[in-house]
Structure formats: C-alpha cells, structure tokens
Tab-separated table of C-alpha atoms and ligand atoms in Angstrom:
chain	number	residue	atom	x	y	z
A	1226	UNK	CA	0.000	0.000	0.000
A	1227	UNK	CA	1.045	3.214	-0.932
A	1228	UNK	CA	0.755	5.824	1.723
A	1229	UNK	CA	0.922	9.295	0.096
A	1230	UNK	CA	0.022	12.972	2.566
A	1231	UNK	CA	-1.669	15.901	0.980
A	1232	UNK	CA	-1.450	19.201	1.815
A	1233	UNK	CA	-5.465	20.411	1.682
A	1234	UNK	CA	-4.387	23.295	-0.841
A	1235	UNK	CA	-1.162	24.385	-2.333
A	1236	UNK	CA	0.860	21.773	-4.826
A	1237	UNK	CA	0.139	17.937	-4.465
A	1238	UNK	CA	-0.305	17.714	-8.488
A	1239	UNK	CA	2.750	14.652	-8.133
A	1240	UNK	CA	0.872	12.966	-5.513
A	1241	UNK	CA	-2.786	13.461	-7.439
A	1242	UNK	CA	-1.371	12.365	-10.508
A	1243	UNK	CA	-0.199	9.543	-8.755
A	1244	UNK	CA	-3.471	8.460	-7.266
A	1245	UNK	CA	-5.088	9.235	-10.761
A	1246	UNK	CA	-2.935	6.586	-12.325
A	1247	UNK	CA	-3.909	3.875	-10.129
A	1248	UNK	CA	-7.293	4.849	-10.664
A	1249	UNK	CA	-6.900	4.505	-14.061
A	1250	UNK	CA	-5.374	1.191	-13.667
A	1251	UNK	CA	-7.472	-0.527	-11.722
A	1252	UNK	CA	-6.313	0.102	-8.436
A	1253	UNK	CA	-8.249	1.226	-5.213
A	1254	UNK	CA	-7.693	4.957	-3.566
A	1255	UNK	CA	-8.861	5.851	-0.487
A	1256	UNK	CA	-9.463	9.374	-0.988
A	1257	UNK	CA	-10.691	12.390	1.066
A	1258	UNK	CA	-13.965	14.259	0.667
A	1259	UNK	CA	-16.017	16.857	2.671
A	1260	UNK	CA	-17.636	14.191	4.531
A	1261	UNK	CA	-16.024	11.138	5.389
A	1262	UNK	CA	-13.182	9.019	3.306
A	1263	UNK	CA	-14.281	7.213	0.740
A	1264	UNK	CA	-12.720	3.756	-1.064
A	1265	UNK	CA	-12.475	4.930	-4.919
A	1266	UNK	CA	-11.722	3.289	-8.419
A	1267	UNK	CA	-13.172	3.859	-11.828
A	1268	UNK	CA	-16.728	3.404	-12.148
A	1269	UNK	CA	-16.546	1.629	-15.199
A	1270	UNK	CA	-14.297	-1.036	-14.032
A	1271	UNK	CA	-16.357	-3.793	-12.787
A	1272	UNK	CA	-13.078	-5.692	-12.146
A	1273	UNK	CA	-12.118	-2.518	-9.663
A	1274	UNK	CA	-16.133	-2.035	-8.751
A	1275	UNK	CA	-15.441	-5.895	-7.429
A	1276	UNK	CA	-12.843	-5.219	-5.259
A	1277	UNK	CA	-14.386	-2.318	-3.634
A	1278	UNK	CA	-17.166	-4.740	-2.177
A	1279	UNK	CA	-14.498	-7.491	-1.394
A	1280	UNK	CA	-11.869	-4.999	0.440
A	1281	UNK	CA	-15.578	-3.787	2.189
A	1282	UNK	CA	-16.689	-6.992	2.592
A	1283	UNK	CA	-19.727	-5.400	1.913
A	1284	UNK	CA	-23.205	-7.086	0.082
A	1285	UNK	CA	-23.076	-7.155	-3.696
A	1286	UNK	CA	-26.613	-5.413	-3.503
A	1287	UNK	CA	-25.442	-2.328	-1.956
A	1288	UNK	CA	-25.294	0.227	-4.279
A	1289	UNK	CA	-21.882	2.306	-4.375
A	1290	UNK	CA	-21.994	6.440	-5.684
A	1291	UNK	CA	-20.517	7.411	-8.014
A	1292	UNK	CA	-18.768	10.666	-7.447
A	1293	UNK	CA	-18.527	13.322	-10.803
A	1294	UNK	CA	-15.934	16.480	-11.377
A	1295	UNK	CA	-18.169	19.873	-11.577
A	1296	UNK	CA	-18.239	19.715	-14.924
A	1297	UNK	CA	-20.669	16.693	-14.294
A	1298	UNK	CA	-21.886	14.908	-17.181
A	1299	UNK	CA	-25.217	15.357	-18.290
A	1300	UNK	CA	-27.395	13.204	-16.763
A	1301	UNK	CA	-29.162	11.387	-18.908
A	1302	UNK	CA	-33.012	11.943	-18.035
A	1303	UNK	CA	-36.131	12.004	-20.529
A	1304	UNK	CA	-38.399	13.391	-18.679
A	1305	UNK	CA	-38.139	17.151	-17.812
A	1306	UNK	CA	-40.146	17.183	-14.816
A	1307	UNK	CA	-36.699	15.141	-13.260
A	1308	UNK	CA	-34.114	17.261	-15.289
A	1309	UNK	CA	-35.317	20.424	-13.682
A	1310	UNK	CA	-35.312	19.130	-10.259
A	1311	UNK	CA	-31.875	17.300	-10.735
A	1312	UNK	CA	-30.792	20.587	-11.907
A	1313	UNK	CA	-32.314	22.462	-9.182
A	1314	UNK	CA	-30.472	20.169	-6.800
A	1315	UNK	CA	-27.048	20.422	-8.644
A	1316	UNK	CA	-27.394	23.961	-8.780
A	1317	UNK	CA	-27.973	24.423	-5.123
A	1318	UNK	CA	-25.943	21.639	-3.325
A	1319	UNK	CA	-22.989	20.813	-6.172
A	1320	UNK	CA	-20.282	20.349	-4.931
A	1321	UNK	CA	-21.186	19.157	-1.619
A	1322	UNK	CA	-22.924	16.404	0.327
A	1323	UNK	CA	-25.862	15.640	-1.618
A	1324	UNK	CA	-26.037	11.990	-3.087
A	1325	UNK	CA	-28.601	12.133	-6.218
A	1326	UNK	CA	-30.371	8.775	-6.889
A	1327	UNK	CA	-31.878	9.122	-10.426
A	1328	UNK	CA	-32.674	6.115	-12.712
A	1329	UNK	CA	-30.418	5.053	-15.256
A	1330	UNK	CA	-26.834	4.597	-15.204
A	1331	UNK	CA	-25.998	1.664	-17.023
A	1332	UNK	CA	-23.237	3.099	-18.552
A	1333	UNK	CA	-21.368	2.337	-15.513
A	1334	UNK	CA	-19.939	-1.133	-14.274
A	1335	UNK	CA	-22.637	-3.218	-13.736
A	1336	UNK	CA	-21.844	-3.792	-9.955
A	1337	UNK	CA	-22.438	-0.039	-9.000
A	1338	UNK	CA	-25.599	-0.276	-9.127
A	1339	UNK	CA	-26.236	-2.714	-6.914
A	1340	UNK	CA	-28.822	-4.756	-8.856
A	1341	UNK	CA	-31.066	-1.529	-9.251
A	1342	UNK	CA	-32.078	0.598	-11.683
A	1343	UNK	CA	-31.085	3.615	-10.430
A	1344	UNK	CA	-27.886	5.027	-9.714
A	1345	UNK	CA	-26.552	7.351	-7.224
A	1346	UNK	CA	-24.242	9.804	-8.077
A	1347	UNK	CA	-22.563	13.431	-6.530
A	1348	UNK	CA	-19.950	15.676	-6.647
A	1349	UNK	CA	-17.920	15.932	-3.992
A	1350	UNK	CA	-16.829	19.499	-2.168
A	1351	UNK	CA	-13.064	18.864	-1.452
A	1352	UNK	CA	-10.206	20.239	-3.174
A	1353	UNK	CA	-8.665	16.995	-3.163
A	1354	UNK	CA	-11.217	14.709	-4.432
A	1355	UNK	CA	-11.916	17.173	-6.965
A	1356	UNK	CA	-8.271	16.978	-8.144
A	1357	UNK	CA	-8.492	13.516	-8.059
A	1358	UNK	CA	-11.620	13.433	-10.195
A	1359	UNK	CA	-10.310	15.610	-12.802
A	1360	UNK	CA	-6.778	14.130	-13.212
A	1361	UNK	CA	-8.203	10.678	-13.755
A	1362	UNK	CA	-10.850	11.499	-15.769
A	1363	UNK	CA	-13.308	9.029	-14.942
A	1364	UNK	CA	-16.163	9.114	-12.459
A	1365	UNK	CA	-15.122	7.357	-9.559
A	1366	UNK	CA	-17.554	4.935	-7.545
A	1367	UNK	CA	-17.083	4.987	-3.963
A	1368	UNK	CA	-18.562	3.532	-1.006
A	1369	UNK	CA	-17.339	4.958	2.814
A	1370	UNK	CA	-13.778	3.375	3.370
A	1371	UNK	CA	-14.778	1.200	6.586
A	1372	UNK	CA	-15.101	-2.143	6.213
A	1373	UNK	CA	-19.047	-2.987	5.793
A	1374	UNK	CA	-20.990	-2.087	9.308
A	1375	UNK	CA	-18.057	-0.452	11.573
A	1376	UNK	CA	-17.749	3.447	11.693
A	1377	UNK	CA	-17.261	5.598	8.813
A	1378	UNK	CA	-13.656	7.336	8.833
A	1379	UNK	CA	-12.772	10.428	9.254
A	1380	UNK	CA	-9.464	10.113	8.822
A	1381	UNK	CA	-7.003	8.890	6.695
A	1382	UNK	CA	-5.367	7.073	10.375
A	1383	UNK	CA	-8.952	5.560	10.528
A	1384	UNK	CA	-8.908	3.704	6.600
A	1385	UNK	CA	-5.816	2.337	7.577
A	1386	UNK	CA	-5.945	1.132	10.676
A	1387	UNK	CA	-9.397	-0.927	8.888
A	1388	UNK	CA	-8.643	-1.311	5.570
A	1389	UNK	CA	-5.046	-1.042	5.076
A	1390	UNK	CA	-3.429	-3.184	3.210
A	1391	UNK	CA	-6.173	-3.960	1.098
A	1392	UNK	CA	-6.479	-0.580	-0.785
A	1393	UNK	CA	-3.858	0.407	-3.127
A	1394	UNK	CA	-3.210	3.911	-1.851
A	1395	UNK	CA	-4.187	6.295	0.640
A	1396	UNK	CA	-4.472	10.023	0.398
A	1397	UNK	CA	-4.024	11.677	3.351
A	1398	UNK	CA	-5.038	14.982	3.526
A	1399	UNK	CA	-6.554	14.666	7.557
A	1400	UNK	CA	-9.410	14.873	8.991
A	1401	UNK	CA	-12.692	15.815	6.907
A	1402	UNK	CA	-14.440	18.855	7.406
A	1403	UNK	CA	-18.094	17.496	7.986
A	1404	UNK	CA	-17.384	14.042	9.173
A	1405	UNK	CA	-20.971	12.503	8.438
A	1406	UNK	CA	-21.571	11.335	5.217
A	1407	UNK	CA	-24.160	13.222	2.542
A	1408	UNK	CA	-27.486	13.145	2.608
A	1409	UNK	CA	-29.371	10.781	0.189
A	1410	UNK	CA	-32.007	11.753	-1.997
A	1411	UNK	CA	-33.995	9.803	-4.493
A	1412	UNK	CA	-35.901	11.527	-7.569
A	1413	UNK	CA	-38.222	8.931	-9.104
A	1414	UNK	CA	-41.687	9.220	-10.703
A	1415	UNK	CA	-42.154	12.793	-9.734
A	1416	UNK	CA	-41.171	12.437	-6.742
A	1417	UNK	CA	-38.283	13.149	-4.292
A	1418	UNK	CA	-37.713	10.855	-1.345
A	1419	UNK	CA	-34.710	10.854	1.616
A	1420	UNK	CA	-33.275	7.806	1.500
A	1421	UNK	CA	-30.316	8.500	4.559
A	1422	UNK	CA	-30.261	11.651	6.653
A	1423	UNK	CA	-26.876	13.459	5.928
A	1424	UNK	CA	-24.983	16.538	6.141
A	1425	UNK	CA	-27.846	18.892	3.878
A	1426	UNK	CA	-30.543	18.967	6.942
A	1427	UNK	CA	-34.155	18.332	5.378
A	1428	UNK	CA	-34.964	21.916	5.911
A	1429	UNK	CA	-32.275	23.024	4.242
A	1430	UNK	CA	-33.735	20.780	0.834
A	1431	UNK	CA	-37.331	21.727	1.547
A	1432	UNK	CA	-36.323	24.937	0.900
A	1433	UNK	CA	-34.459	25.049	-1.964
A	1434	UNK	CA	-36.978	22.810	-4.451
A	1435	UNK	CA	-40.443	23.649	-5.229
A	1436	UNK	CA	-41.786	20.241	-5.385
A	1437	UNK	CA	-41.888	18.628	-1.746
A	1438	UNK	CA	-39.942	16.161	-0.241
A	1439	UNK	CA	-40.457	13.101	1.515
A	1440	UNK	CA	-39.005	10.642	4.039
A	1441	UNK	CA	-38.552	7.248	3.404
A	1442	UNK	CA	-39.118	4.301	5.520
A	1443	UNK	CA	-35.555	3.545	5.908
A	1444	UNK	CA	-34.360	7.283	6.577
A	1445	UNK	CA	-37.106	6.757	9.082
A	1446	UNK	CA	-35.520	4.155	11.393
A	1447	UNK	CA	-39.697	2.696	11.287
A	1448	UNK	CA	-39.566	-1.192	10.649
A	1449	UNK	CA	-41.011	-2.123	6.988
A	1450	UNK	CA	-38.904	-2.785	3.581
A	1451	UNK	CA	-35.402	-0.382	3.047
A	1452	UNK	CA	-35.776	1.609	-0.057
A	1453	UNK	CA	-32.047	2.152	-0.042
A	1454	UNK	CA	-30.312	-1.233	0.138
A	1455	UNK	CA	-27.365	0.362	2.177
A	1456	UNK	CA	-30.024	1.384	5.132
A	1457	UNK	CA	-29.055	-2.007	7.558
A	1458	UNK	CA	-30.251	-1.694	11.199
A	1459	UNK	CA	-26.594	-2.303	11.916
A	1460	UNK	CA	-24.312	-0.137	10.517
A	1461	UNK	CA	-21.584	2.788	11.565
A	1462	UNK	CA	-21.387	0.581	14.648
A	1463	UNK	CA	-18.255	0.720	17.803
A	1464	UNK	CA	-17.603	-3.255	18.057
A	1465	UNK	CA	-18.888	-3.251	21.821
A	1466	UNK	CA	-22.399	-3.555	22.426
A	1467	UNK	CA	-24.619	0.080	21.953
A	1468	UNK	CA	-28.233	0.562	23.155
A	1469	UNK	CA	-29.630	4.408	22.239
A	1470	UNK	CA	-31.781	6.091	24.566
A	1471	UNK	CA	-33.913	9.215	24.130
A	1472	UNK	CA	-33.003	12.587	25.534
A	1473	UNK	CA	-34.052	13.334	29.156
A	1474	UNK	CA	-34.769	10.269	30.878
A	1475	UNK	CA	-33.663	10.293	34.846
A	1476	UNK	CA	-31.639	7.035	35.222
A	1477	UNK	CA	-29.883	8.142	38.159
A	1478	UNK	CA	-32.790	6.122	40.277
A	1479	UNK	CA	-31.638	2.944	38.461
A	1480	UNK	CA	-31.394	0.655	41.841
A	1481	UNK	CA	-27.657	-0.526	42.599
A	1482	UNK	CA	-27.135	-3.123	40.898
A	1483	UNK	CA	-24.118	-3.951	42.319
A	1484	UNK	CA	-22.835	-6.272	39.513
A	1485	UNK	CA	-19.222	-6.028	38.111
A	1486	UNK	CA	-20.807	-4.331	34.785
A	1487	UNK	CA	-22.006	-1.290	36.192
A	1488	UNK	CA	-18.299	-0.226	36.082
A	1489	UNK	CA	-18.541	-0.732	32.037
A	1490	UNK	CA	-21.395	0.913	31.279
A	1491	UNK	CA	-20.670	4.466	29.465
A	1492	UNK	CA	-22.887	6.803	29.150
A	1493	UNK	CA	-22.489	9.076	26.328
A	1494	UNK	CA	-24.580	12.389	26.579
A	1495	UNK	CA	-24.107	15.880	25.831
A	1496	UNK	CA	-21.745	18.440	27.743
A	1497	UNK	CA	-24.469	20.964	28.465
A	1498	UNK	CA	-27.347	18.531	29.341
A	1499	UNK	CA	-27.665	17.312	32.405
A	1500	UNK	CA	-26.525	13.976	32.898
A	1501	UNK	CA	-28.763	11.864	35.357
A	1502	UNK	CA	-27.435	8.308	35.788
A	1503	UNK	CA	-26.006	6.317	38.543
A	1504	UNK	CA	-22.275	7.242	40.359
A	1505	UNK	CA	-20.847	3.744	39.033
A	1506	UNK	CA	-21.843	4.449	35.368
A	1507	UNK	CA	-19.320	6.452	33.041
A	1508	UNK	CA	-19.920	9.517	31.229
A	1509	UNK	CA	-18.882	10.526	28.236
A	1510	UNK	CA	-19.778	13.549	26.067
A	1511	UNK	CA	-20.814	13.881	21.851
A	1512	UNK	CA	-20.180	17.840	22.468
A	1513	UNK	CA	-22.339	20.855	22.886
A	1514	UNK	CA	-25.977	20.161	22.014
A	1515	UNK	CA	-26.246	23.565	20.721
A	1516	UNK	CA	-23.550	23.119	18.033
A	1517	UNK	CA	-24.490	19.979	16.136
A	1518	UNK	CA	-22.118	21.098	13.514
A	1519	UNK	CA	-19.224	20.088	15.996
A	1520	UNK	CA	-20.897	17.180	17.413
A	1521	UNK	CA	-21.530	15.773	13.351
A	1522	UNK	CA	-17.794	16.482	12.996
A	1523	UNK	CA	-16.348	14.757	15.875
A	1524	UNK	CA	-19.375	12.009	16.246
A	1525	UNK	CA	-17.225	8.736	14.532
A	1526	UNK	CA	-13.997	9.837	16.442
A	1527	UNK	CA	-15.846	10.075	19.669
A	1528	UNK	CA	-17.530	6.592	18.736
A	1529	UNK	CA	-13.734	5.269	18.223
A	1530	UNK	CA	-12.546	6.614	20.472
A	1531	UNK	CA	-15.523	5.128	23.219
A	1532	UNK	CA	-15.443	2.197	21.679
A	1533	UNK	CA	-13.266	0.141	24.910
A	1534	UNK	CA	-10.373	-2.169	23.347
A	1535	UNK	CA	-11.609	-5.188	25.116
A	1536	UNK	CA	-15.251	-4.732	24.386
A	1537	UNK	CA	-16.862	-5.289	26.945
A	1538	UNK	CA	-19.699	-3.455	28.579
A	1539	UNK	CA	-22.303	-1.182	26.926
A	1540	UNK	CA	-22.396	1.514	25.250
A	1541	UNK	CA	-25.384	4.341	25.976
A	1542	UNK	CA	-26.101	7.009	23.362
A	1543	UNK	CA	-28.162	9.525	24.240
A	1544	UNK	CA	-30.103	11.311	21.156
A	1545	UNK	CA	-30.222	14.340	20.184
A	1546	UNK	CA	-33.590	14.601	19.864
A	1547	UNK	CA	-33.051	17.927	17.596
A	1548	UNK	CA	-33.969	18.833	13.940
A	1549	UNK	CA	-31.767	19.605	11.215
A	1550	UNK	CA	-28.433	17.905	11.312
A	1551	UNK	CA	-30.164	16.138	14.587
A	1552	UNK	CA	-31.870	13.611	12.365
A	1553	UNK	CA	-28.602	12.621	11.035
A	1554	UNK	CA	-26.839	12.237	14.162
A	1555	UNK	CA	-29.529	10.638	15.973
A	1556	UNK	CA	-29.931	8.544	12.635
A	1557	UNK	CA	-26.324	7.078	13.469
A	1558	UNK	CA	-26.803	6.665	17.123
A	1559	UNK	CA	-29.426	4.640	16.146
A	1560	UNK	CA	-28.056	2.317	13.845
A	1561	UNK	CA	-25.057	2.427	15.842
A	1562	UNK	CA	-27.169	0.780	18.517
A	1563	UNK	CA	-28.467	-1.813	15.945
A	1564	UNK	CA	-31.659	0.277	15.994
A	1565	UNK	CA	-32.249	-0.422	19.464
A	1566	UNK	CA	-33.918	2.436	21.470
A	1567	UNK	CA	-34.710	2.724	24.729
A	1568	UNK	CA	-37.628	5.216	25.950
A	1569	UNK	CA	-38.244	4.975	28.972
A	1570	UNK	CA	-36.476	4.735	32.563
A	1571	UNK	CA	-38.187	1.274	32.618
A	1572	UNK	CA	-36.893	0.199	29.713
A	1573	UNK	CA	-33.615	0.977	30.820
A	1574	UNK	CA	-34.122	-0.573	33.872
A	1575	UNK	CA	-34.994	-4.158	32.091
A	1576	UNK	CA	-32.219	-3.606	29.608
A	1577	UNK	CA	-29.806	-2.564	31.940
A	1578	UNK	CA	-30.814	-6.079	34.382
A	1579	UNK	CA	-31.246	-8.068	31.506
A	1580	UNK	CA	-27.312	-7.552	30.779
A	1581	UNK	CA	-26.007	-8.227	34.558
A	1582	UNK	CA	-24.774	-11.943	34.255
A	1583	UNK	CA	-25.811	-12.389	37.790
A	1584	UNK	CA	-29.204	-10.585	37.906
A	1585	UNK	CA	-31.867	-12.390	40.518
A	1586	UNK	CA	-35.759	-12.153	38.834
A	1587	UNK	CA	-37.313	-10.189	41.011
B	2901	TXA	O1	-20.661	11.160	2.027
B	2901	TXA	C1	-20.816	10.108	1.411
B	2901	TXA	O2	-21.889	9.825	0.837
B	2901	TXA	C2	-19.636	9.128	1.359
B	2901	TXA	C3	-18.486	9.788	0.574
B	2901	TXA	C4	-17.320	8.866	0.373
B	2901	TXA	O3	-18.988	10.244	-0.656
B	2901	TXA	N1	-20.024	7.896	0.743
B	2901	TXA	C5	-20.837	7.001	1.350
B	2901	TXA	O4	-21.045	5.849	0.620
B	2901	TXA	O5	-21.349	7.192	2.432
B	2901	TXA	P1	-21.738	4.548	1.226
B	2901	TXA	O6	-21.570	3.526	0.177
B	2901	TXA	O7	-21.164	4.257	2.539
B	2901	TXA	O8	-23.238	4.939	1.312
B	2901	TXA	C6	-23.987	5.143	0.130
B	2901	TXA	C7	-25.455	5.053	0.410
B	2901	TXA	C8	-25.846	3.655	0.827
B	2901	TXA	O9	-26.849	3.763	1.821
B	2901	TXA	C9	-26.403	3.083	-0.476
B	2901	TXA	O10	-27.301	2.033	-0.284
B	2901	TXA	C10	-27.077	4.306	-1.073
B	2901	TXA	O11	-26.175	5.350	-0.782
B	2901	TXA	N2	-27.234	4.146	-2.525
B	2901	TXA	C11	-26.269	4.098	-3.460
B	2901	TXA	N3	-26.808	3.897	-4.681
B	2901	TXA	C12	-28.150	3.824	-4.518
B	2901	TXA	C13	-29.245	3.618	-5.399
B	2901	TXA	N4	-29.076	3.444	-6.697
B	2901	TXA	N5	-30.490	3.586	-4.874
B	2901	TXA	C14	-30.674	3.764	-3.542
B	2901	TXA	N6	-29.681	3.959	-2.663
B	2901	TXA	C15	-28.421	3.986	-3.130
B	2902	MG	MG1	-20.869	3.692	4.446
C-alpha cells in the first residue's frame, strides 16, 4: 500500500497524478472528501467495482456512488419534470454532500448499481477529491472506506488502521471537514424521497426545491422494507455492544445493581445537558448540544474513540432529539445501537438487568 500525505491546498499535483494513475489502472484509492473518506476506483471497471465490495466486505446489492468532477456529465433523463429538479439540486448543493439517486446509469460497471435501476451519483466538495476526479478522468464509484458495518472514517489514520493493506493507496489529507456522510435523496416518478439523513438537513432541501420532499421508511428508522439497500439496522457501529436512549430520561434512580458491569457501562450524553445516571456508570460527552455542527464532525472519532479495546460493557447514546443535522446524528446513534432504542427509565431498567450476568428475577 502506498501511503501518500496531501497538503489540503497548495501543490500535491505529483501525488494526485499519482493516485489518478492507479485509478486509471485498476487500483483502489482511499481518498478524502467533505464528509467522510471514501474507497475509490473507476466506475466503469467492474473488475475494480469488485474489489471495492471485497476490500468492504460489503453485500453485492449495496449500491456504491458514483462521485462526478463539476463539470458533471449530463445526466441522462427524458423526462423534464426530473431534469429540472436534478438541476435544481445540482445547482444548489454541487459540490457538496448531496447523493442524487436518479434512474439510469448503465453506462457504468454493472456492480455499482447494486442490482437496481437507479444510480446514485454526486460531486464531492473537497479540493482533493476534486483533483483527483479531474486528473483521472473518470467518475469514480465509492462507497465509505470502513469495512461494511463499523464506523465511517474520518481520517485517513482511521482507513488504515481498517482497511489497510487492502487498498492500493491512501491520500491523506486529515481529517474531513463534515465528518458525516451526505445526505441521500432519491428523484423517481415525480417524486423526491430521503433515503439517509446526511450533512444537507431536510430543511435546508425543503427549501431550496419547489416540489416537496419526503421521508422514506428507511431514513425513518420505522420497521417495513429499506428503499435504499445500504439502510441495515446495523451499521456505523463501535464493536462493543450500543443501546440508544432518548433525551431526558432520569436514570440516576436505576437501583444498585451492584454487579461487576455497572463499572462498564458508558454513558455518552451531551456536555451541556444534564446527565442523570447512577455514580458507578461512566460519562462521556458527543459535544455541545447547541452546536451539532461540531458534534456531526467529531461524532465517529468520539464513537472510536468510546469504543473500549476489550469490548466489553455497553455503550449508551443519548439522542439528540433535535432537527436539522439532529436527524442525522440521531440517525447514526441509532443504527449504531443496531436500531435499538430505549424510551423509557423502565426500559432501561430491564435492559440494563437483563445484561447483569448475575441478575436475581425479582
Ligand atoms: O458522504 C458520502 O456519501 C460518502 C463519501 C465517500 O462520498 N459515501 C458514502 O457511501 O457514504 P456509502 O456507500 O457508505 O453509502 C452510500 C449510500 C448507501 O446507503 C447506499 O445504499 C445508497 O447510498 N445508494 C447508493 N446507490 C443507490 C441507489 N441506486 N439507490 C438507492 N440507494 C443507493
Ligand atoms: Mg458507508
């Protein structure tokens, strides 16, 4: 594996050119963008396309995106009602972290799409990727470089400490400016459905199109079929076990348990909530609940970084409970927790005695 560090602006053209050419030949690059690293190679490789799912060891009916330059191609689309709105979309989001799922796309390796007939694709805001896109001159399909389920990365420290030697090179250009992936959105049959909560809060699309936008089940966290193949319960998980709970519940009446595991339970709340669980229980913090911004930037770190080496124990995230980039941060807790959420003190209670190995039924 090459390892290759990129200053964010100023010259890297040998290192870019370098990256292009393994693009070009095949090869896998993980690559910085806005949101999170992703795993690239030509999108019309399927031989490449293929190793991107086996380095993830990620589903072959998981749709990867495929990320464009600015000078995007033109999206093929017949019907104008769909161009507009695509263009609508571009204009107002491109670059940045909006994913576009529009049908066609078959002029891409077969494997991208997942199975579907649709394709996602977006144009990334980061002076590197963009660099990257232009020297190698082919869209590049790219998935989140974490191997399928753990927590995206942030970093180029976090692809290879997962993925190392199993991508070709890394670009390092440190940590990404967002640090939660894009938001998702599906235009199909005249109408425009989230398909995963991201970094463009839902208010933020609402108003910028005039027709409206909906939810989907699996942006939803509601049981029922996924729209987006990529939506699994479990996904951007720590290894140790996570349970989410909602925002203001008083655990600090929890009786004593008593039992060895109350001294690995960490709780991970907010610095300027209050924080009402028992003395034996850790605490952690996501950041300031009145700057999401920072707590979307720092959330997979802090899940790394909470995630305890020998895992054991439990892991409590606290939503946010909030709007706007709230949905997507309480839309990783959530999966984090294998979309396990606890609303009550009594369900905490049962959960939390459930786990003791040497509970007595009451
Ligand atoms: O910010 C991001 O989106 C990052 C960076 C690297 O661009 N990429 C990323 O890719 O998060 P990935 O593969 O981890 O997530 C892509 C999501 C998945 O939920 C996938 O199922 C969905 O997009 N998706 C891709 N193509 C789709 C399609 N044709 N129809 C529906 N969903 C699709
Ligand atoms: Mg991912």
């Amino acid at each position: 594996m090459e390892y290759l560090t990129v200053p964010e602006s100023g010259s890297s053209q040998e290192q870019i050119a370098r990256a292009a050419q393994v693009v070009r030949d095949g090869g896998l690059v993980a690559f910085p963008t806005e949101t999170v690293y992703g795993l690239g190679c030509n999108a019309f490789d399927e031989r490449a396309v293929r190793r991107v799912f086996a380095a993830k060891r990620r589903p072959l009916d998981n749709p990867l995106i495929v990320h464009v330059s600015r000078d995007r191609p033109m999206l093929e689309l017949t019907d104008g009602w769909s161009r507009q709105v695509v263009d609508d979309l571009a204009r107002a989001f491109w670059p940045g972290p909006l994913t576009i799922v529009v049908p066609g796309g078959d002029e891409f390796a077969p494997s991208v799409r997942g199975g579907r007939s649709t394709v996602a694709i977006r144009c990334p805001d980061h002076p590197i990727a963009l660099a990257l896109l232009d020297a190698a001159g082919v869209p590049i399909a790219a998935p989140s470089a974490n191997s399928f389920g753990y927590i995206s990365p942030t970093s180029a420290v976090h692809v290879a400490e997962d993925l190392g030697d199993l991508c070709d090179l890394i670009l390092d250009a440190g940590r990404t400016r967002l640090g939660l992936e894009s938001t998702v959105i599906e235009v199909q049959e005249r109408k425009l459905t989230v398909l995963r909560h991201g970094a463009v809060p839902l208010e933020r699309l609402r108003g910028s199109v005039a027709a409206s936008v909906s939810v989907g089940d699996g942006a939803l966290n509601a049981p029922g079929p996924r729209r987006s193949p990529g939506l699994h319960r479990r996904h951007y998980s720590p290894r140790v076990e996570s349970v989410a709970v909602a925002p203001g519940l008083d655990l600090s009446q929890l009786p004593p348990e008593g039992s060895p595991l109350d001294e690995t339970i960490r709780y991970v709340g907010y610095d300027d909530r209050p924080c009402m669980v028992p003395a034996a229980w850790s605490r952690l913090s996501l950041g300031s609940i009145l700057d999401l911004e920072i707590v979307a930037h720092d959330l997979y770190e802090n899940l790394r970084r909470y995630d305890p080496s020998d895992q054991r124990g439990l892991l409590m995230l606290e939503l946010s409970g909030e709007p706007g980039l709230g949905r997507a941060i309480d839309d990783r807790l959530t999966r984090a927790a294998s979309g396990t959420i606890l609303t009550s003190e009594d369900e905490v209670r049962l959960f939390v005695a459930q786990l003791n190995p040497n509970r007595r039924d009451p």
